[in-house]
Structures are given as structure tokens and as C-alpha cells.
Tab-separated table of C-alpha atoms in Angstrom:
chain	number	residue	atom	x	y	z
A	1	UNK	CA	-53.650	-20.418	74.146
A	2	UNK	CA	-50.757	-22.931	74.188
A	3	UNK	CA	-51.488	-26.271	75.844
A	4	UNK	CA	-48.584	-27.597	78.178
A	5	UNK	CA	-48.313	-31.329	78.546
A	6	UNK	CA	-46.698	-33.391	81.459
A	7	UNK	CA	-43.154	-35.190	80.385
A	8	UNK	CA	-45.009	-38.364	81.897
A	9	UNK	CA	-48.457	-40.218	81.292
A	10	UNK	CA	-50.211	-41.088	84.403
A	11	UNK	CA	-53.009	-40.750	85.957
A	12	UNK	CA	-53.554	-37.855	88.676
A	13	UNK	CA	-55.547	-38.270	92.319
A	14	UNK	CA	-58.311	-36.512	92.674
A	15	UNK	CA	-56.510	-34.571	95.780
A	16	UNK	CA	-54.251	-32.937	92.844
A	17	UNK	CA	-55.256	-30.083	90.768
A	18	UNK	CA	-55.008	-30.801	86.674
A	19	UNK	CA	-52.525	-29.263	84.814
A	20	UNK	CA	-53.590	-26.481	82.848
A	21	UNK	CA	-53.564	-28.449	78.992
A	22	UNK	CA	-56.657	-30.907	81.482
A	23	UNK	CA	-58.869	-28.161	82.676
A	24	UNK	CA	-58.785	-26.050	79.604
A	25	UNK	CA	-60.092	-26.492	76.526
A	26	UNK	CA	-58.690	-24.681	73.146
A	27	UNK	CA	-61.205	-21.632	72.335
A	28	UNK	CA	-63.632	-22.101	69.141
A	29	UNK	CA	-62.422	-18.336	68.423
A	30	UNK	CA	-59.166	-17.475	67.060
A	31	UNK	CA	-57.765	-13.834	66.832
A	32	UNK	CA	-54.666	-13.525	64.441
A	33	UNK	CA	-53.326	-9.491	64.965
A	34	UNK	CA	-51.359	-8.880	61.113
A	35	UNK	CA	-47.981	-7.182	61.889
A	36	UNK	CA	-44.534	-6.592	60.499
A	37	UNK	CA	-41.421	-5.588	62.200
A	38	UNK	CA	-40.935	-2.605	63.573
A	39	UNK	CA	-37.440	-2.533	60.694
A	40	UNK	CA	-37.113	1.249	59.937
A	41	UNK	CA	-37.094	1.603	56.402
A	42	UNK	CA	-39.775	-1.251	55.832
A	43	UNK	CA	-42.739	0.475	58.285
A	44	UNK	CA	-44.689	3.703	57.667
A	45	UNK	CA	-42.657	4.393	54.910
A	46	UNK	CA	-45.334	6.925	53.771
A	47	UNK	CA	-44.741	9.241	56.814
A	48	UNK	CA	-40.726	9.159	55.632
A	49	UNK	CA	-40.362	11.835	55.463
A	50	UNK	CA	-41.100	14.150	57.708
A	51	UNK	CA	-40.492	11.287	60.178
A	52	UNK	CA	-36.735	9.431	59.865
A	53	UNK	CA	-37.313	5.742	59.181
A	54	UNK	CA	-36.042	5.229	62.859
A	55	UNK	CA	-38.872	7.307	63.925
A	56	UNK	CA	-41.244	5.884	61.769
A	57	UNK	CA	-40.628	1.845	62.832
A	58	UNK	CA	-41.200	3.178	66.884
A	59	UNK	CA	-43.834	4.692	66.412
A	60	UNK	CA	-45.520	1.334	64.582
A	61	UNK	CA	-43.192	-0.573	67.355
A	62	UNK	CA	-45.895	1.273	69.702
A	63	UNK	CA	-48.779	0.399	67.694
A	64	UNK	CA	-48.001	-3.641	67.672
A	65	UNK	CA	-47.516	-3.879	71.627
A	66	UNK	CA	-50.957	-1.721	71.742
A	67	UNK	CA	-52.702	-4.095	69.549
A	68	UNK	CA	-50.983	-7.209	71.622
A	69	UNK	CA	-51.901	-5.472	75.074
A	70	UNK	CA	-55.528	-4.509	74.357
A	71	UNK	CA	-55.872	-7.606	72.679
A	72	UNK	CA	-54.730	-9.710	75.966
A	73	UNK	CA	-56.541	-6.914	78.040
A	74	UNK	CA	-60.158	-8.365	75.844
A	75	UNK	CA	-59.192	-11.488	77.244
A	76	UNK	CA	-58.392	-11.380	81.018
A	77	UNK	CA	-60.848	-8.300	81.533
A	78	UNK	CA	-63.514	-8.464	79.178
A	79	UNK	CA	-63.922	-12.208	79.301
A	80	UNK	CA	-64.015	-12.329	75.250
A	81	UNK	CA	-63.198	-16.095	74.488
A	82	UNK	CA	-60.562	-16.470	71.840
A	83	UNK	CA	-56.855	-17.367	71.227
A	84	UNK	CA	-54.221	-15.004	70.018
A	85	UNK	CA	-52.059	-15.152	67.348
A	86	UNK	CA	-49.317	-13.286	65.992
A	87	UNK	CA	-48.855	-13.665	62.350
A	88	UNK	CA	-45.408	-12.060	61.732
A	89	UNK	CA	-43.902	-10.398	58.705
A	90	UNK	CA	-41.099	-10.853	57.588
A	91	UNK	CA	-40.076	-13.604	60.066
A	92	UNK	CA	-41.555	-15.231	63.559
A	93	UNK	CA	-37.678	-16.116	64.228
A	94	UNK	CA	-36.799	-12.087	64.528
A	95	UNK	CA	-36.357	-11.245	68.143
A	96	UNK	CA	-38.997	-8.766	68.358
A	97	UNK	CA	-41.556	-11.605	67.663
A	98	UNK	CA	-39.994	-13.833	70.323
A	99	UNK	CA	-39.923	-11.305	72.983
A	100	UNK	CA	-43.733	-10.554	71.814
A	101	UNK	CA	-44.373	-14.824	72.428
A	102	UNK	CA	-42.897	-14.541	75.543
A	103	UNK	CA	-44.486	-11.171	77.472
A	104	UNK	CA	-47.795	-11.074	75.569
A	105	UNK	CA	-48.649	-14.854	76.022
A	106	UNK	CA	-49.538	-15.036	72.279
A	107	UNK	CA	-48.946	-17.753	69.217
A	108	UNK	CA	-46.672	-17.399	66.574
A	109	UNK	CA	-47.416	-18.173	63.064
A	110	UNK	CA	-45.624	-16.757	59.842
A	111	UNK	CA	-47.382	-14.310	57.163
A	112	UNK	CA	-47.043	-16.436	53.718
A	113	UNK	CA	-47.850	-14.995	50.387
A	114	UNK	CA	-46.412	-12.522	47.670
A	115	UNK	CA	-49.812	-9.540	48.642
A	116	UNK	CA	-51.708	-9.163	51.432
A	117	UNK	CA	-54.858	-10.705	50.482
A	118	UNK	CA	-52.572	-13.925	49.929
A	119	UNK	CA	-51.270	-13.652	53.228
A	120	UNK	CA	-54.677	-12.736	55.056
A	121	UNK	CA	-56.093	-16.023	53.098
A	122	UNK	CA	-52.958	-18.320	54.098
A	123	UNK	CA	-53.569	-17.165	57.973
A	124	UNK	CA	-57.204	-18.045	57.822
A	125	UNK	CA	-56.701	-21.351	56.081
A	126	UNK	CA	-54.173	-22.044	59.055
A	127	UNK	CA	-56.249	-21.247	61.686
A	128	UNK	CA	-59.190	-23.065	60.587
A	129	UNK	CA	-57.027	-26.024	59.784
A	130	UNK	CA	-56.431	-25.742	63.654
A	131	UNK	CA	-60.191	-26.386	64.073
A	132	UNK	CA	-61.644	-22.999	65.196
A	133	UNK	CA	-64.811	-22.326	64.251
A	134	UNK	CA	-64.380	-18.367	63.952
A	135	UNK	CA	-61.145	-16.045	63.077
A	136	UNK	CA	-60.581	-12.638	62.941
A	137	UNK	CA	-57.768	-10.964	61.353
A	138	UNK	CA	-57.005	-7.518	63.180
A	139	UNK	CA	-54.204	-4.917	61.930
A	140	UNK	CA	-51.924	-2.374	64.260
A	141	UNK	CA	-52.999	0.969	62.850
A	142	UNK	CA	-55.722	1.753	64.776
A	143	UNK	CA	-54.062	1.981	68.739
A	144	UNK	CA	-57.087	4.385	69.546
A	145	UNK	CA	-59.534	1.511	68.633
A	146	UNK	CA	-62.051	0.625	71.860
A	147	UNK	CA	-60.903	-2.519	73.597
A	148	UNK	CA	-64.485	-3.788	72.993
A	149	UNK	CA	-64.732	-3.803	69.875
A	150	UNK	CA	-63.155	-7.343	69.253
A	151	UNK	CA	-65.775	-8.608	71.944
A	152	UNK	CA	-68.236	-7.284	69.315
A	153	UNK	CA	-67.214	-8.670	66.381
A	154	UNK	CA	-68.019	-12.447	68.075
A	155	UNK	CA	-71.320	-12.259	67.972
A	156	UNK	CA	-71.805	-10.699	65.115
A	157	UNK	CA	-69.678	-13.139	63.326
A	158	UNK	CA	-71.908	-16.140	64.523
A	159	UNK	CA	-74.897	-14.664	63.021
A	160	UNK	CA	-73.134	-13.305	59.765
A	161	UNK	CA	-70.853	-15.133	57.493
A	162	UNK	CA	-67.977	-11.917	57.007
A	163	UNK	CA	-67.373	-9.177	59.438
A	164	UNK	CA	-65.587	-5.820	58.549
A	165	UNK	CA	-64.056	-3.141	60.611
A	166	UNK	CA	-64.039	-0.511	57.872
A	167	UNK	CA	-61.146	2.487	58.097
A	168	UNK	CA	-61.779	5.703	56.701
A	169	UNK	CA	-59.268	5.457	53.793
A	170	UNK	CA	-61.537	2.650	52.372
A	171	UNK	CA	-59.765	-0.486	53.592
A	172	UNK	CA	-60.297	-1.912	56.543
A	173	UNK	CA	-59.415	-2.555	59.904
A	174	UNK	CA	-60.912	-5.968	61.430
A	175	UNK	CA	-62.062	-8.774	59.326
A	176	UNK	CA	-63.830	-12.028	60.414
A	177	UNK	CA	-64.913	-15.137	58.903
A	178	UNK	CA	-66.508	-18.519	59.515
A	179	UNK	CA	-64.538	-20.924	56.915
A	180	UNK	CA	-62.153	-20.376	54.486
A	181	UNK	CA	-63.012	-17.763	51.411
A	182	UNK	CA	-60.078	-17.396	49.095
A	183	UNK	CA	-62.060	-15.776	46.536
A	184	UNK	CA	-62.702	-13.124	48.829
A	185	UNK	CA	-59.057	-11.776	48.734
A	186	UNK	CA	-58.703	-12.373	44.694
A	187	UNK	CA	-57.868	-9.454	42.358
A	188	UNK	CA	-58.417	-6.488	45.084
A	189	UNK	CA	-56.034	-3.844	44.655
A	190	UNK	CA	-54.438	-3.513	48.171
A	191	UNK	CA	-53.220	-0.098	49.851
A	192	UNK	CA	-56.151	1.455	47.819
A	193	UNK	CA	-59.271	3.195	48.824
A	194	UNK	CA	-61.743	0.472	47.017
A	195	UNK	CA	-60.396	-2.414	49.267
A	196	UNK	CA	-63.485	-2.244	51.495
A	197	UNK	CA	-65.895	-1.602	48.459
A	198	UNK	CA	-64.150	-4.226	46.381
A	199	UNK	CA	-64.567	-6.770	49.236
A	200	UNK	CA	-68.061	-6.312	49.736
A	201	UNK	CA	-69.028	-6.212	46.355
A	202	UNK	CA	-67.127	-9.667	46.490
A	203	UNK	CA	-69.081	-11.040	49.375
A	204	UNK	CA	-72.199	-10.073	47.953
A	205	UNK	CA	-71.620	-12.210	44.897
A	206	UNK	CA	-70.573	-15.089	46.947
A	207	UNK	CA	-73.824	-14.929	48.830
A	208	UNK	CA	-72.015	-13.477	52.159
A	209	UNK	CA	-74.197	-12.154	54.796
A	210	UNK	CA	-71.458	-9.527	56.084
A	211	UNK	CA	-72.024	-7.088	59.288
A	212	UNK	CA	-69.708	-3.814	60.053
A	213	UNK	CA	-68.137	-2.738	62.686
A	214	UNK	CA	-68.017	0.939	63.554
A	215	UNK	CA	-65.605	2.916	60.922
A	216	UNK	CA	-62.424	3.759	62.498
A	217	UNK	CA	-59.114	6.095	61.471
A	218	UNK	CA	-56.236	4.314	60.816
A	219	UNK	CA	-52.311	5.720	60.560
A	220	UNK	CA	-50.960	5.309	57.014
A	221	UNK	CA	-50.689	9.223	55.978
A	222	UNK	CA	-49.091	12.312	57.574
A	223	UNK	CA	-52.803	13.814	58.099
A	224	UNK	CA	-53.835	10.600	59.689
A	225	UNK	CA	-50.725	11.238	62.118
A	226	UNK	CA	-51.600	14.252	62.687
A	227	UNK	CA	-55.548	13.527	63.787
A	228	UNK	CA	-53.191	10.892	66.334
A	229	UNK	CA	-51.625	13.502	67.592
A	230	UNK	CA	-54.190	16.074	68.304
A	231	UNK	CA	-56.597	12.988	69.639
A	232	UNK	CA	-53.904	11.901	71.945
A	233	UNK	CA	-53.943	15.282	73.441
A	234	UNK	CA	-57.276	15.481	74.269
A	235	UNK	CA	-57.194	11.766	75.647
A	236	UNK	CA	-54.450	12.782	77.782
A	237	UNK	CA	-56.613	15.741	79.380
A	238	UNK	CA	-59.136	13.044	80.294
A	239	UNK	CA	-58.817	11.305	84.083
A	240	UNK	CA	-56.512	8.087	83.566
A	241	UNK	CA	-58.873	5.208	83.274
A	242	UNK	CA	-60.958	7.204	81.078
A	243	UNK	CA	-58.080	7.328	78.349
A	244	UNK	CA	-57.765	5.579	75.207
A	245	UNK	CA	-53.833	5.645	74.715
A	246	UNK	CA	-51.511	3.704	76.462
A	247	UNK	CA	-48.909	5.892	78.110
A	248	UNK	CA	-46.180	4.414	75.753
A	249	UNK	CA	-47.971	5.511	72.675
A	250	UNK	CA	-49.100	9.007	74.102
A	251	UNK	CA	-45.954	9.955	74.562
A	252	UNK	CA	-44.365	8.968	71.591
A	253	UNK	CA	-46.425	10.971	69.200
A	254	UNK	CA	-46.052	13.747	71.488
A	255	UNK	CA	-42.708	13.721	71.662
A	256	UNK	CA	-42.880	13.293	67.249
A	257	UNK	CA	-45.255	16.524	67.817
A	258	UNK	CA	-42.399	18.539	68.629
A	259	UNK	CA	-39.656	17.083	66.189
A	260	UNK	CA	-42.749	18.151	63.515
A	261	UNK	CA	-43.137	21.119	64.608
A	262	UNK	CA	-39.115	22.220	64.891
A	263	UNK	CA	-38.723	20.874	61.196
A	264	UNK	CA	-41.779	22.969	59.924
């Protein structure tokens, strides 16, 4: 969380309550969500087609104010103690990102590097430069994804030295660590199915002790999209604070249900 100082130095009277930067202190845990913007022609490229590109970069749009929401939501609700971040792609100066700082209450920092594993590796070296003592890196696919499962990756990450959310492609989701482990992100070949193997054959050579999260489905093909879709429609048949989508999301892919089906 951002810490607000006075313009002035001086002392304050006991009968005065102390500005927010005095009472709280900065959170040991640090939760960086890994997004681009929602540009169409640059996001979901691999549902183009049958989606248009404008299609395509709402429906991720969706998934990145999900990610922000339930992400806030694990804070004011659930109690989980961490800061957010927002590590932008291609640019924190882009207007989306701004209006994202200013509504979702969450930090700005830049992705930097020419892969991802680069970039995942320059955002943990950041944040631990910043002094927390735990980070997780969380992506935007996943906008079905329990809002308790970043409240379990905390513990688990104080008794294990990696944590991974695997995703059923073989990548993964969520991934948490206690100092800084270049190595970790070194020759894996990204946007493959051996990501998650790859990494934790890596971890085991390193000597991590690793711990996984619950396997989850996230949204890179047009079968994943579909599996959305039909999930959304049972969520939706569910009573309201029983569902898993947000309303925005819900009826987004509903309303791409129907473009699909008129182009079929």
C-alpha cells in the first residue's frame, strides 16, 4: 500500500489521530498481478480468430479488473496481509494502468525484459529490493480462480521456498518465492506445456522445497474459452453470492457465446 506523508514535520498531540503512513506499517507480503493491455491485436491473439481482436482485448480487459478486484477483495474481506502491485506491459504510463492505480488502490511498476521469465525475475528482484520478505507473481487468465486461494499460498510460502499454481496446459498460474532465483526462469521455453515441469525440475536442482496450489484452467485456446463459457453458465444458475464470475465477465462471454455461435 502507498504511504502518504504530511507536507510538514511536526509532532502530533496525542488528542489527534496519526496519519495513515504513522499507524501503518508496509506488509512483509507483496502480490505483483502480471498483465498487459487490453490493445486488440496484442491480447488473446490465439482466439483471433473466431473472436475480432476488439473482442479478444475485452474480454482479457475483463480478466485484469477480475484479477485487480478479487485481489483487493483478499485484502479488505479475507484479511490476507499483502501489498498489490501492478506490473504493466507494455507501459505503466498507458491510461488503462492509471485508471487501474487510481480505482483499484494498487502500485504501479513496469514489466522489464525481452521473455517472460526475464520479466517475472526483474519484478521479483524489485519487490524484494523493496524489502518484502515474500512475493507472489499472479497472471489474469484464470477469472474463475477462488478468491482464497492467494490467502493460501502465504502460508505455504513461509514453510516452502517456491510455490506454484499449476494450469492445465502445463504452465502455471501463481508463483511465489522467498528471495530472488534468477536461475529459476533461465532457458524455459515459455507459452509451452513443459513450463511447469521445466520449473520444477529447476527447483529441484537448486535444492527448492516447492508446494502446489490446486491446478486450475486458464484462457489461452478456443477450447479453454469455451469450458469459460459453459462454466459461466452454470455459475450464473447458482444464487448470487454463491457465484464465481463477476457480473462484468459473465456477461461478456455470454454475449461472445452468441457471436460464436452465429459465425458457426
Amino acid at each position: 500500500m502507498k504511504q502518504r506523508s504530511g507536507s510538514r514535520e511536526e509532532p502530533f498531540p496525542a488528542s489527534r489521530p496519526l496519519p495513515q503512513a504513522t499507524r501503518m506499517q508496509r506488509a512483509e507480503n507483496a502480490l505483483v498481478v502480471f498483465a498487459k493491455a487490453p490493445i486488440p491485436g496484442q491480447v488473446k491473439t490465439r482466439l483471433c480468430p473466431p473472436l475480432t481482436p476488439d473482442e479478444a482485448a475485452t474480454l482479457h480487459g475483463s480478466f485484469v479488473l477480475d484479477t485487480l478486484e478479487r485481489t483487493k477483495l483478499a485484502v479488505t474481506r479475507l484479511k490476507v496481509p499483502f501489498d498489490r502491485y501492478l506490473a504493466c506491459a507494455p507501459s505503466s504510463t498507458l491510461v488503462f494502468f492509471k485508471i487501474m492505480e487510481e480505482r483499484q488502490s494498487v502500485n504501479l511498476i513496469d514489466q522489464e525484459g525481452d521473455d517472460l521469465g526475464r520479466r517475472m525475475s526483474r519484478a521479483f528482484d524489485t519487490l524484494f529490493a523493496r524489502g518484502y520478505r515474500r512475493v507472489l507473481i499472479l497472471g489474469t487468465d484464470v477469472p474463475s480462480l477462488p478468491l482464497a486461494s492467494s490467502k493460501q499460498a502465504l502460508p505455504l510460502l513461509a514453510n516452502h521456498d517456491l510455490v506454484l499454481g499449476p494450469a492445465r496446459d502445463g504452465g502455471y498460474y501463481l508463483i511465489g518465492l522467498k528471495k530472488p532465483m534468477p536461475a529459476l526462469f533461465e532457458n524455459i521455453p515459455w507459452s509451452t506445456d513443459r513450463v511447469l515441469a521445466l520449473t520444477r525440475e529447476k527447483a529441484g536442482t537448486l535444492g527448492l522445497s516447492e508446494a502446489l496450489l490446486p491446478e486450475w484452467r486458464d484462457i489461452d485456446t478456443l477450447d479453454d474459452l469455451q469450458a469459460l463459457i459453459d462454466a459461466s453458465a452454470m455459475d450464473a444458475k447458482k444464487p448470487k453470492h454463491e457465484q464465481s464470475f463477476s457480473g462484468r465477465t459473465a456477461g461478456t462471454l455470454q454475449l461472445l457465446a452468441k457471436r460464436l455461435r452465429s459465425r458457426a
